[in-house]
XYZ file of C-alpha atoms in Angstrom:
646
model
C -95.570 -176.840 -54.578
C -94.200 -173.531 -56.092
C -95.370 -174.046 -59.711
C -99.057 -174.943 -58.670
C -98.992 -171.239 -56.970
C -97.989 -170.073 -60.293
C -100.269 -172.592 -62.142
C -103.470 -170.920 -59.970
C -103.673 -168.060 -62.146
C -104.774 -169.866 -64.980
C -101.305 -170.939 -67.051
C -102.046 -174.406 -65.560
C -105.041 -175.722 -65.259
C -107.008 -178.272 -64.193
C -109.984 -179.664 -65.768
C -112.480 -180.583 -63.398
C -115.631 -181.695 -64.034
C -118.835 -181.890 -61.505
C -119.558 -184.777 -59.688
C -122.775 -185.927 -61.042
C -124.005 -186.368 -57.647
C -123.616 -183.248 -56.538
C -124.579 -182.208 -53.074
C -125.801 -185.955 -52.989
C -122.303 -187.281 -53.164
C -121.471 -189.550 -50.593
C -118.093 -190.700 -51.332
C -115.195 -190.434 -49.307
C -112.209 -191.499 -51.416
C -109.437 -189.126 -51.574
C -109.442 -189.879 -55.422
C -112.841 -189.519 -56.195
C -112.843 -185.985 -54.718
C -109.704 -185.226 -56.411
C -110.559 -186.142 -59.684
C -114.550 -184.267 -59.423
C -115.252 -180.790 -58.476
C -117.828 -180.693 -55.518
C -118.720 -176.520 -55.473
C -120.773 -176.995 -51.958
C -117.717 -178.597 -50.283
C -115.266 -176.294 -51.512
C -117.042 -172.895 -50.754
C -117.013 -173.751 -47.137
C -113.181 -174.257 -47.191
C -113.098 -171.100 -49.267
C -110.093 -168.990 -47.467
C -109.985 -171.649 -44.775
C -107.582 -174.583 -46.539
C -104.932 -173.683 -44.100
C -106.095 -173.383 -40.875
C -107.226 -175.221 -38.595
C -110.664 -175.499 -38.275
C -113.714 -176.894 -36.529
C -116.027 -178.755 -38.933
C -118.844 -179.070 -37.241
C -118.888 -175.197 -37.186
C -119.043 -175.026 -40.969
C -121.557 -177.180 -42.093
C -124.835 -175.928 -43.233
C -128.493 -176.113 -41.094
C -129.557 -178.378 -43.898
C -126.821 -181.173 -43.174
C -128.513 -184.540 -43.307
C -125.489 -186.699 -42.806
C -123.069 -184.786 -40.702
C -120.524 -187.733 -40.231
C -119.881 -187.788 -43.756
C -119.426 -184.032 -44.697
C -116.981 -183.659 -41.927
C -115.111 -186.647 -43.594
C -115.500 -185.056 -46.734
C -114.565 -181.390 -45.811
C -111.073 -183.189 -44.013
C -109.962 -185.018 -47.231
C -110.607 -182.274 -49.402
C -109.198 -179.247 -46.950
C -105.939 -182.518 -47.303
C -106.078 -182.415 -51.219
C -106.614 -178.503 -51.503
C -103.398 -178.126 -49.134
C -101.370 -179.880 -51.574
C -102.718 -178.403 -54.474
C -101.965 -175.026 -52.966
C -99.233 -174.234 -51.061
C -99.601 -171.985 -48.049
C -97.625 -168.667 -48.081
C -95.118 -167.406 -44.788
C -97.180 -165.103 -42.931
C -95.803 -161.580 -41.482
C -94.113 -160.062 -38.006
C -96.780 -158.140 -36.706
C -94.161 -154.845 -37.033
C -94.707 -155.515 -40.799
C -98.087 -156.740 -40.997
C -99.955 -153.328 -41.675
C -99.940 -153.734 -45.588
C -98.022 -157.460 -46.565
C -99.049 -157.153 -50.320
C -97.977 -153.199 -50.631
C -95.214 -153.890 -49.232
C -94.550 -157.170 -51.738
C -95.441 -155.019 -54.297
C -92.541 -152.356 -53.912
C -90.256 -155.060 -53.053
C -90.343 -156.165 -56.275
C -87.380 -154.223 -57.949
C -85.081 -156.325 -55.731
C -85.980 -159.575 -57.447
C -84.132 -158.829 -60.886
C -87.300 -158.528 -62.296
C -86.885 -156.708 -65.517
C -89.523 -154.894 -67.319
C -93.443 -153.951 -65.928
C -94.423 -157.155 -67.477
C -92.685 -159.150 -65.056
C -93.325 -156.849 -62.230
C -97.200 -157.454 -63.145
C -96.925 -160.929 -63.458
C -95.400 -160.999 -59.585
C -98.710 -158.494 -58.610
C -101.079 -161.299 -60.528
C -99.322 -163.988 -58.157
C -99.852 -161.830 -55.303
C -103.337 -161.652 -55.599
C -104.164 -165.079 -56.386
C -102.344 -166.042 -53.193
C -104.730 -166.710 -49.497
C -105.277 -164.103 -47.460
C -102.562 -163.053 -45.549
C -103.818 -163.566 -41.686
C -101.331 -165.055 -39.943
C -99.340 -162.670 -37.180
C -95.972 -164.809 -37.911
C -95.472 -163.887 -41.621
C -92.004 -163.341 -42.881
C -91.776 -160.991 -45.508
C -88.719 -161.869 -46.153
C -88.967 -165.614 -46.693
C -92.073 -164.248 -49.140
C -90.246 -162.257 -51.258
C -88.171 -165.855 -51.790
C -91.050 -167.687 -52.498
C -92.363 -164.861 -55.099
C -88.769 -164.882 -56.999
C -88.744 -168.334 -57.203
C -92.360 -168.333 -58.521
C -91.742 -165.469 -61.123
C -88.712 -167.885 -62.223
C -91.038 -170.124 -63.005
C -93.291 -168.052 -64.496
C -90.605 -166.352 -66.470
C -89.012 -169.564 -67.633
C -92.495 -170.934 -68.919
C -92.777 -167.225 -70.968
C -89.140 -168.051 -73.040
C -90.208 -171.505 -73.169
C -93.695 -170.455 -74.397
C -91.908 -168.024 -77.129
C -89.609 -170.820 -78.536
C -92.126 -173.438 -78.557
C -94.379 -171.124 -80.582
C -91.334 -170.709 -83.081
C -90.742 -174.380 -83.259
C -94.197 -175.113 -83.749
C -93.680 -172.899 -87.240
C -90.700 -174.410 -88.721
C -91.001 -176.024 -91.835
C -87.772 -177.626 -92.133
C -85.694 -180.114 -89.820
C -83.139 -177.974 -90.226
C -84.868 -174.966 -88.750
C -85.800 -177.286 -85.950
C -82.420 -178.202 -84.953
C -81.143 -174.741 -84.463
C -84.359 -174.158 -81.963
C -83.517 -177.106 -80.324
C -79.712 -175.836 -79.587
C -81.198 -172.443 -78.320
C -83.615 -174.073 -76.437
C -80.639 -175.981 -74.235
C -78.514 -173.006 -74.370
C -81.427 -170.785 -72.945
C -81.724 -174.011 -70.152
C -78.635 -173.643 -69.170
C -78.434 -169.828 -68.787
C -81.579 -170.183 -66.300
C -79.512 -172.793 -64.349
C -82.018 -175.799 -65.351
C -79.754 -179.077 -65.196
C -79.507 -180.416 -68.808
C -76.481 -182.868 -68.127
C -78.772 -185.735 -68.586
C -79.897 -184.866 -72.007
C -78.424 -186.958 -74.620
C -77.364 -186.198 -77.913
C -80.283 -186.888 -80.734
C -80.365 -189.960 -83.174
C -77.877 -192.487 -80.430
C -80.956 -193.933 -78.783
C -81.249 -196.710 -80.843
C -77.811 -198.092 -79.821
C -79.463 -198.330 -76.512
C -82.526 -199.947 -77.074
C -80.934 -202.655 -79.178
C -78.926 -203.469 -76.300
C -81.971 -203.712 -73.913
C -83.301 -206.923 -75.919
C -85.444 -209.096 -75.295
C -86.750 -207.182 -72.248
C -86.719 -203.628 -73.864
C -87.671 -202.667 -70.432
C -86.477 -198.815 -68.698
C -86.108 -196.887 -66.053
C -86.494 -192.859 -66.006
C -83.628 -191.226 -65.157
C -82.953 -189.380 -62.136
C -82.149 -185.733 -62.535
C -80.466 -185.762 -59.199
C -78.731 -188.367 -59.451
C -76.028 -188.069 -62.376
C -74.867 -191.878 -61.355
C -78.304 -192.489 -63.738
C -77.303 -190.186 -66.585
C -75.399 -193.131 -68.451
C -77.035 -196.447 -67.056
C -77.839 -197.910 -70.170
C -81.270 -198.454 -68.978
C -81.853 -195.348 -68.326
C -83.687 -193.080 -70.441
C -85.675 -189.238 -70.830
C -88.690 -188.478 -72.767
C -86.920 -187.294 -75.160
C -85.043 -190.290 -76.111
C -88.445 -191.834 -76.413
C -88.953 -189.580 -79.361
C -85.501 -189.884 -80.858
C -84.771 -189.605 -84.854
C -82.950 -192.986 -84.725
C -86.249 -194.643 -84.442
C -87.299 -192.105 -87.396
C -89.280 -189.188 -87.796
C -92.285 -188.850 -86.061
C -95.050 -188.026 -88.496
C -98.236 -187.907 -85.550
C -98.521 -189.523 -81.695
C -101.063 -190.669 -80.008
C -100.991 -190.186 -75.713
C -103.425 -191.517 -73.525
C -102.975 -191.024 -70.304
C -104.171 -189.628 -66.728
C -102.269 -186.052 -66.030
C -100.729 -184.117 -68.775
C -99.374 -181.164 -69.259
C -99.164 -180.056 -72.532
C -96.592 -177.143 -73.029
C -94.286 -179.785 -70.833
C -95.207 -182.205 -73.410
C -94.266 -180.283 -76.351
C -91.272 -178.825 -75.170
C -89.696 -182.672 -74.881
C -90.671 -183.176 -78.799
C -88.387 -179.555 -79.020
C -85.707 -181.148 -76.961
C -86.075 -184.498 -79.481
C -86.201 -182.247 -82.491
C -89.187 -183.797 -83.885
C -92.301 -182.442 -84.662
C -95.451 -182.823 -82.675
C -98.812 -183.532 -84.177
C -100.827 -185.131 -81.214
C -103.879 -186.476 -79.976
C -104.357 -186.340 -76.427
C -106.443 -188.249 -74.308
C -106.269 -187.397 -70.338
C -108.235 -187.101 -67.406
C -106.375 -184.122 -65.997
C -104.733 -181.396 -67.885
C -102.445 -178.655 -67.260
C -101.680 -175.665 -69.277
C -104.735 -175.432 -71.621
C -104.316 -171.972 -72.437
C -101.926 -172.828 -74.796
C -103.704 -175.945 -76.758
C -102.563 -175.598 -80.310
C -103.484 -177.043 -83.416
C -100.423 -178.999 -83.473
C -101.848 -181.086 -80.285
C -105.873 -182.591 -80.467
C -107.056 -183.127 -76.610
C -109.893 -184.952 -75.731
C -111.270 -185.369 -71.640
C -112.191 -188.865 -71.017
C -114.515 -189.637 -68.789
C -114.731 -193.229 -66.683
C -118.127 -194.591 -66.566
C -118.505 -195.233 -63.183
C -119.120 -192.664 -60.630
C -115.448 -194.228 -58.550
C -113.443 -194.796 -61.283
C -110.705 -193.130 -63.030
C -108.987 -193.106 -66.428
C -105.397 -194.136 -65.167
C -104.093 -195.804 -68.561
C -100.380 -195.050 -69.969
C -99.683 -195.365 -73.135
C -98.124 -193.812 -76.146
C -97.636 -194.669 -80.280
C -95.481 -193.125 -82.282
C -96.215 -193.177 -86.166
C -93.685 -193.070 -88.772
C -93.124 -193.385 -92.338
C -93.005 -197.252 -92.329
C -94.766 -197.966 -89.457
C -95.362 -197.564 -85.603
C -93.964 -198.120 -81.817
C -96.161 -198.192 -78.567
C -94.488 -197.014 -75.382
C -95.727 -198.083 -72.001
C -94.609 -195.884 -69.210
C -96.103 -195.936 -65.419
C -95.441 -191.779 -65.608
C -97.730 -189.109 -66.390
C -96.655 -186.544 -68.983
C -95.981 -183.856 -66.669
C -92.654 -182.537 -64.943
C -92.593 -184.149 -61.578
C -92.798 -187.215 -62.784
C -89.748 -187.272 -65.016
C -87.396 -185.711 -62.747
C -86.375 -187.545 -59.885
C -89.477 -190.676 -59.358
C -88.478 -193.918 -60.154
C -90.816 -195.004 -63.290
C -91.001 -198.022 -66.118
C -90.821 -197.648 -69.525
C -91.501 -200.344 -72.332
C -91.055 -199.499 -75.902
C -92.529 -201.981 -78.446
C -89.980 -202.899 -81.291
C -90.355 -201.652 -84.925
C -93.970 -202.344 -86.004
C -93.675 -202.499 -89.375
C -96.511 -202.020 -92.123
C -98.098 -205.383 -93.282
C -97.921 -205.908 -97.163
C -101.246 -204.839 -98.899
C -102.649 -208.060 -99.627
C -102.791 -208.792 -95.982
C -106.119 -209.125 -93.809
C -106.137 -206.728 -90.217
C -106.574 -209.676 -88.557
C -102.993 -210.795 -89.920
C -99.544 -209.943 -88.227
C -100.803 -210.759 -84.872
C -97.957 -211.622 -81.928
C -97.577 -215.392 -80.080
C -98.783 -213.476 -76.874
C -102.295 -212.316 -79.531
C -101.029 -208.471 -78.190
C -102.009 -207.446 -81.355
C -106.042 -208.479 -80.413
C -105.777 -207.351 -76.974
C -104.591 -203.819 -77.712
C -106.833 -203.150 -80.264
C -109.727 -204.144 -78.362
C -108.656 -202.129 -75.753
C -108.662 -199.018 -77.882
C -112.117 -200.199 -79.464
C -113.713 -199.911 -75.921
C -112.953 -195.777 -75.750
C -115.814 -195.758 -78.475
C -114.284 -192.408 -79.379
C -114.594 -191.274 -83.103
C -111.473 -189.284 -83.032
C -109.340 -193.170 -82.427
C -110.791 -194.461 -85.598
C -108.199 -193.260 -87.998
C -105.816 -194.501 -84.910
C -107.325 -197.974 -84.960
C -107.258 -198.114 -88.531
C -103.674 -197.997 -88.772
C -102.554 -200.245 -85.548
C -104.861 -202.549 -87.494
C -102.736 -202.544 -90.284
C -99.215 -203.100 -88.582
C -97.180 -206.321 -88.192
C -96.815 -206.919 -83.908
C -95.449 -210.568 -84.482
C -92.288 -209.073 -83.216
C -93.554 -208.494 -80.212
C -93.542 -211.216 -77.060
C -95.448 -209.889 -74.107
C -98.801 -209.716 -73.019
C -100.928 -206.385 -73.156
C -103.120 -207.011 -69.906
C -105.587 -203.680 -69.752
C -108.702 -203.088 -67.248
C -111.792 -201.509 -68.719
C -114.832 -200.370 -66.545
C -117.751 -202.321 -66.624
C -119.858 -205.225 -64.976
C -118.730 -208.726 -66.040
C -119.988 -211.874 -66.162
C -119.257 -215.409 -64.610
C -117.506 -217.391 -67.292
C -120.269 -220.011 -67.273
C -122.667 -217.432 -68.637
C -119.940 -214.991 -70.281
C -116.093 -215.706 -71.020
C -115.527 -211.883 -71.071
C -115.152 -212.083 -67.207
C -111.294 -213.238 -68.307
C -110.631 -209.907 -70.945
C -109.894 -207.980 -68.750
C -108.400 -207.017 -65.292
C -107.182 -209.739 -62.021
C -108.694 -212.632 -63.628
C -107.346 -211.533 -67.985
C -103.938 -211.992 -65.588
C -104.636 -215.132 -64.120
C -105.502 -217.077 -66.978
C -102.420 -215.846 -68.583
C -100.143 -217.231 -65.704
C -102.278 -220.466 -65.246
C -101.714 -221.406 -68.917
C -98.088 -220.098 -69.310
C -96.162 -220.054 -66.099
C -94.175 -223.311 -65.106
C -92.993 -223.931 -61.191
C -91.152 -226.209 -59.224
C -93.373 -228.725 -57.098
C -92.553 -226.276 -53.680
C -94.357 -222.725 -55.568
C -95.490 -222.258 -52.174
C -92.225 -220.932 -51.007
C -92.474 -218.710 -54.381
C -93.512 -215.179 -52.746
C -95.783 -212.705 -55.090
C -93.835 -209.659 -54.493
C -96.066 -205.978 -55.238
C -94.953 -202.849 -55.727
C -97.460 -199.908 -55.621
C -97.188 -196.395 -55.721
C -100.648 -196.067 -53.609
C -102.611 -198.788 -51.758
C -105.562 -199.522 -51.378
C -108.627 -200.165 -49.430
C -108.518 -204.038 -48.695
C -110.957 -204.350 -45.934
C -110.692 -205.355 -42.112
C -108.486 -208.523 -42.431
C -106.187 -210.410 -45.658
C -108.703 -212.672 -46.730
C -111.398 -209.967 -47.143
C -109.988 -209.095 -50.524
C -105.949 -209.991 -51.075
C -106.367 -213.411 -49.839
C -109.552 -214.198 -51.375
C -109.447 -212.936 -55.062
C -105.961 -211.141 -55.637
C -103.421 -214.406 -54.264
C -105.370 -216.632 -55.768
C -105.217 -214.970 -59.085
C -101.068 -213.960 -58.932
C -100.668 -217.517 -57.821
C -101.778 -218.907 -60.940
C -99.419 -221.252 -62.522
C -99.696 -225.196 -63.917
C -98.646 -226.494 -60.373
C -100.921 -224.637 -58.792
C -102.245 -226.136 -55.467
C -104.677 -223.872 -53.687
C -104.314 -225.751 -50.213
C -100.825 -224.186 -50.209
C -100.504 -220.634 -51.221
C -97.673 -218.536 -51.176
C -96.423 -215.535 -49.134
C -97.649 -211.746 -49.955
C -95.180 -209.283 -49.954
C -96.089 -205.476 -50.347
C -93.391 -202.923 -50.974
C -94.152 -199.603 -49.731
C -92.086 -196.480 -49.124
C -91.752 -195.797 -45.254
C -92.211 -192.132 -43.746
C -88.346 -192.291 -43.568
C -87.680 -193.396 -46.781
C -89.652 -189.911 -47.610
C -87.234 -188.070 -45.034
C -84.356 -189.386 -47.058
C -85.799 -188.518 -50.647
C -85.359 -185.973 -53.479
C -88.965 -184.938 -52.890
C -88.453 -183.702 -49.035
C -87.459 -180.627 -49.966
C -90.297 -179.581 -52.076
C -93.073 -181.498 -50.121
C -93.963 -183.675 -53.201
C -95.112 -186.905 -53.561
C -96.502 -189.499 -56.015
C -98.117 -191.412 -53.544
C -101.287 -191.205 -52.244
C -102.093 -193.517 -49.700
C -104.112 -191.916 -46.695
C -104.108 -192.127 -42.939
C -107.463 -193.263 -42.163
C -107.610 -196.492 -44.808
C -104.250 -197.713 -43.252
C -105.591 -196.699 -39.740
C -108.599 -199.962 -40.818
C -105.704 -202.147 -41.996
C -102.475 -201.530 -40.335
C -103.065 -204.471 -38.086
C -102.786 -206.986 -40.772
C -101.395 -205.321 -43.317
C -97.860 -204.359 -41.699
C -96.830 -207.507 -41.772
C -96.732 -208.260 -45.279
C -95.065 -204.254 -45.960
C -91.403 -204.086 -46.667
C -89.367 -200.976 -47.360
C -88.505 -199.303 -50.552
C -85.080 -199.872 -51.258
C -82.998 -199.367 -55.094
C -79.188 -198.865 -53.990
C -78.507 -201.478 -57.175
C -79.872 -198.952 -60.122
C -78.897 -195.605 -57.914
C -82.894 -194.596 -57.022
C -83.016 -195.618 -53.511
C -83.482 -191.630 -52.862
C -86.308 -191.817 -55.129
C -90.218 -192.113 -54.572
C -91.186 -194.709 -56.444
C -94.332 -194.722 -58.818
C -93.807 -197.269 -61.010
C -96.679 -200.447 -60.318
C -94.952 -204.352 -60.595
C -95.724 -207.388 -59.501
C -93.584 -210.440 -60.020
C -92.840 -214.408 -58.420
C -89.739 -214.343 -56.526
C -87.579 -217.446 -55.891
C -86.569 -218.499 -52.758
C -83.348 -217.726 -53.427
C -83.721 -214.542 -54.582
C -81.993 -215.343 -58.350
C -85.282 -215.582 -60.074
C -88.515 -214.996 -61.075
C -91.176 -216.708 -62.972
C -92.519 -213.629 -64.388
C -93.249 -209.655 -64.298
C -96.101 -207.987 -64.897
C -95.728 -203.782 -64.927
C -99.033 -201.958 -65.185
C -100.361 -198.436 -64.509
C -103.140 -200.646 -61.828
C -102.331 -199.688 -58.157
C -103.451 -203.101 -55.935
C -107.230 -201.591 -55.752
C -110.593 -202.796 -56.232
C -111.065 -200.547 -58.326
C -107.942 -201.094 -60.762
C -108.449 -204.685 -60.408
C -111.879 -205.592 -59.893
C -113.878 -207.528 -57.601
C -116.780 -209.904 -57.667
C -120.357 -208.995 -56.639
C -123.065 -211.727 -56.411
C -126.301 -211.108 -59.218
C -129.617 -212.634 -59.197
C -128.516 -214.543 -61.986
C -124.693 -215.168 -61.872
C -121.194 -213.855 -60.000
C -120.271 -210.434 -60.917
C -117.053 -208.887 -61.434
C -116.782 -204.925 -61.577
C -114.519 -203.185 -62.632
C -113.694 -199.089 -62.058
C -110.691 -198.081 -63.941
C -109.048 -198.071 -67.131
C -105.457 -199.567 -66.199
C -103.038 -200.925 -68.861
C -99.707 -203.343 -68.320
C -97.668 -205.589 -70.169
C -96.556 -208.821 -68.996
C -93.219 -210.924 -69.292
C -93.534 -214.636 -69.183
C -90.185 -216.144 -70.078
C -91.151 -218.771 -72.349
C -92.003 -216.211 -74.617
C -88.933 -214.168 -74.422
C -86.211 -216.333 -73.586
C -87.521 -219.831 -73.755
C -86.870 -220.778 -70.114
C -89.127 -220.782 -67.221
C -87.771 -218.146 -65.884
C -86.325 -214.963 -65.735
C -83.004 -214.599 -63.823
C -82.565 -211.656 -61.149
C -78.875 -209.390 -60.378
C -76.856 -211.346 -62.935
C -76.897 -213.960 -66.448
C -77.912 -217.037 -65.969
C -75.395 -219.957 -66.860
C -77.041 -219.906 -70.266
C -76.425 -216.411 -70.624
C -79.447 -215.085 -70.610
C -79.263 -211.585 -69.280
C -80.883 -210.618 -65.940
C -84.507 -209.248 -65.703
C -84.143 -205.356 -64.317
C -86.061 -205.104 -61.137
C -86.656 -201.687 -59.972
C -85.855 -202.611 -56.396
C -82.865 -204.323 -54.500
C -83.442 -207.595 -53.420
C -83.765 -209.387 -50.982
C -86.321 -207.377 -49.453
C -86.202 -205.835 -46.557
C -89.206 -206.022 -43.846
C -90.530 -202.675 -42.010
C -88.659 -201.979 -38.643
C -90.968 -202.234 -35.409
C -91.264 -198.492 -35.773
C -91.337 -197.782 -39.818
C -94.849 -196.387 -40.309
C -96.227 -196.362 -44.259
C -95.802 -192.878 -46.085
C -99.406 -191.194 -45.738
C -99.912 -187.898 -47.902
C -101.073 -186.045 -44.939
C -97.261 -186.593 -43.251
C -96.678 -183.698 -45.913
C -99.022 -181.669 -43.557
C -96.712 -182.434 -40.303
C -93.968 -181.836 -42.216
C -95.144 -178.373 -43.152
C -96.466 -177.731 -39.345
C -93.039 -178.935 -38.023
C -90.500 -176.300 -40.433
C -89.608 -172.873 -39.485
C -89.878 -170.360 -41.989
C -86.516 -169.818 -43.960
C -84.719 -166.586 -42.444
């Protein structure tokens, strides 16, 4: 909450860009008003984003549709309040000039030079007006050193990035890299979970065949030396080789956090960037190409993860479910998969050569062909010349677009709910009772399903997760949805800072809580040390009835949605599947990897094959009569409910 008070003022930034509909818009979805600016909306919650206020009182004479501008204006007064944190508000014995007063307060926050001091009066002024009778001013001055911490940690971080960015030897690199933790630890920033460079590849050889991690969990050093856990920065390390350029699609970056983990890696960076939300453009580079992506539907979004790494003698591609910015590296659970070794194929080999079992190689590519973005060619060029037959998952990627029934148009199965199906249908082997096989989700956000199961989970999602060669349609198997509870947010590392990765809203669960409760069940990690965490990672998986296996795993940046994962609308000419997003995943089917049917769960197998790592414990554990879904606007009552710090 702090930094985006500090990030208001223009070192972080987000790039918005205008709903093409305008004042026309009639959507509703948190997202979609989150992701597009909508300038009549947001000047009438101009200085009004904290209080509470009347809607029918602020809409215009004009108002055609007054039901859905009041439903507007209350998810985006929602968003805005998380976006930008309310300040204390004074005594009225101190209330006759708050920001004055701020002003000279100053010295007594060991700020140092006029610089500083100026920086704090910038804050100051960028902050709502201060109307409220019960301000504090001294619970403000806290909240204005611990933003000018921030502020004044980005400026030393800013300085040493821009000396990194000029070294010309690896050498030179190294020594920034050591005054870059020392100068981490002076500002008390935790750094025990940093690891050494050039050891990371002891650890990923010991993560075969699954090469599947977890992020670790600043607080929580019982992560710091799992040996699935990793930081960024071991993504990047020099035992994999030096990194000559990388490639980073994703949804929300931040770029100065970016570079500063290729500074903590001691590598260089030499990046192209492709996001839907950025932070911190002020300080684009040369060293770091950004490019805005825009979905081509009006509801969609650009939610793919992924990231290659080129080297000398060839490439890796990383799959993570977290967006390359702070919060979601420090204390979230997330999944990482890093590719093995892609090695150059010899010259008098064709592209179409060096493709994987799982055809990964095809897949990805055509994935990247469908950004139809000039600035990917040289990209494509080269993944098109690599050797994936190493490689034995499935890349499973949604792309927006209308689709065709298969009769007319196999590209209904490339991509999204159905590209998954077929997979599982031709590759997945079960025991004659699959039935009592649950499909087991995990989500960091839900979505909007409709007024009962069958409206859209039990008419095209089970169906499709159900998939296997035994697959009997007259007996389908249990749904079960793991969520994180409003107490499971009481208990977390985020309470403290009112932060969350998860979206899900009030009023779509309000539609759906009658049938949906009873397939939720509560977010719970004791076995890898995260049950303190909020997760964001997306799984889904087939869980035995015993609780020792699965018969496979699919980990994706799709959140269960329509949108992510499509949904069929009916044509004039033929069934028609849309689809919103761009959403990638991989997929582990254990033929593939291990040669069995499937993957065991907790411990090895009796052939010794090593256990599958689940983010969560298991077996689950079903909501309480009174456990009630985390909603984003319980960060509101949260807020309402504290006392300003004395």
């Amino acid at each position: 909450m702090y930094v985006v008070i500090v990030a208001d003022k223009g070192r972080i930034i987000r790039h918005k860009t205008l709903c093409r509909h305008k004042e026309k818009c009639y959507r509703k979805n948190p997202d979609h008003l989150a992701e597009f600016s909508h300038p009549h909306l947001e000047e009438l919650l101009k200085d009004k984003i904290h209080k509470d206020v009347d809607f029918n009182e602020l809409l215009p004479e004009n108002c055609k549709d007054k039901g859905l501008m009041i439903k507007q204006l209350q998810q985006l007064q929602v968003i805005l309040r998380e976006k930008y944190a309310a300040p204390p508000t004074p005594p009225e014995s101190e209330a006759t000039s708050p920001v004055d007063s701020i002003v000279d307060s100053t010295k007594s926050l060991s700020i140092k030079d006029s610089d500083d001091a100026s920086t704090i009066t910038k804050l100051i002024s960028t902050l709502p007006t201060l109307e409220n009778p019960s301000f504090k001013l001294s619970s403000f001055k806290r909240l204005i050193k611990l933003n000018s911490e921030v502020t004044l940690e980005a400026e030393w971080k800013k300085t040493l990035i821009n000396s990194y960015e000029n070294c010309e030897s690896q050498e030179e690199r190294d020594k920034i890299r050591i005054v870059a933790i020392d100068k981490m630890k002076a500002a008390g920033t935790e750094t025990g979970h940093l690891k050494i460079p050039g050891e990371f590849k002891i650890k990923y050889d010991i993560a075969k065949p699954y090469f599947m991690f977890f992020s670790t969990i600043e607080e929580s050093s019982a992560t710091w030396e799992q040996l699935n856990s990793i930081t960024f920065p071991e993504i990047l390390d020099k035992s994999f080789g030096v990194i000559l350029k990388s490639l980073h699609i994703n949804y929300k970056v931040d770029t100065a956090w970016l570079k500063w983990q290729y500074v903590l890696a001691g590598q260089k960076f030499n990046s192209l960037v492709f996001y839907s939300e950025l932070f911190d453009v002020e300080n684009i580079s040369k060293s770091i190409d950004i490019e805005y992506i825009q979905p081509s539907t009006k509801s969609g979004l650009h939610h793919s993860k992924i990231s290659v790494l080129l080297y000398d003698d060839g490439a890796r591609i990383i799959m993570p479910s977290c967006n390359l910015y702070e919060f979601d590296w420090k204390n979230r659970t997330q999944l990482i998969w890093i590719s093995p070794h892609l090695y150059y194929l010899s010259d008098n080999k064709k592209s179409t050569d060096g493709d994987s079992k799982t055809g990964f190689k095809k897949d990805f590519i055509n994935y990247m062909k469908e950004y139809k973005n000039h600035k990917l060619h040289d990209w494509i060029d080269v993944l098109s010349k690599l050797d994936y037959s190493s490689i034995n998952v499935f890349f499973v990627a949604s792309v927006p677009g209308h689709y065709k029934d298969q009769k007319y148009n196999n590209s209904i199965e490339r991509w999204g709910l159905l590209k998954l199906s077929k997979l599982l249908k031709n590759h997945v082997k079960l025991t004659d009772d699959s039935e009592k096989w649950p499909i087991v989700v995990q989500t960091s956000s839900i979505g909007s399903f409709g007024k009962s199961f069958d409206e859209y989970l039990g008419l095209e999602v089970l169906p499709c997760l159900s998939s296997c060669d035994k697959n009997d349609k007259s007996k389908r198997p249990d749904l079960k949805y793991i969520y994180p509870t409003k107490k499971n947010y009481d208990d977390s590392y985020e309470r403290k800072t009112l932060t969350s990765p998860n979206p899900y809203c009030s009023d779509v669960h309000e539609k759906q809580k009658d049938w949906l409760n009873g397939h939720l069940y509560e977010w719970k990690s004791d076995g890898i040390e995260r049950n303190k965490t909020m997760p964001h990672g997306k799984c889904y998986t087939r869980l035995s009835p015993d609780c020792k296996n699965i018969s496979w795993f699919f980990f994706t940046s799709a959140n269960l949605s329509k949108s992510a994962w499509g949904q069929y609308w009916y044509g004039y000419d033929a069934k028609i599947r849309t689809i919103n997003n761009y959403e990638a995943g991989i997929l582990f089917i254990p033929k593939f990897l291990t040669e069995e049917n499937t993957f065991p769960i907790g411990d090895k197998n009796e052939n010794g094959t090593p256990p599958f790592p689940l983010p969560y414990d298991v077996p689950l554990t079903p909501y309480e009569t009174d456990d009630e879904p985390f909603v984003r606007e319980y960060l509101d009552v949260i807020a309402s409910q504290e006392k300003p710090a004395e």
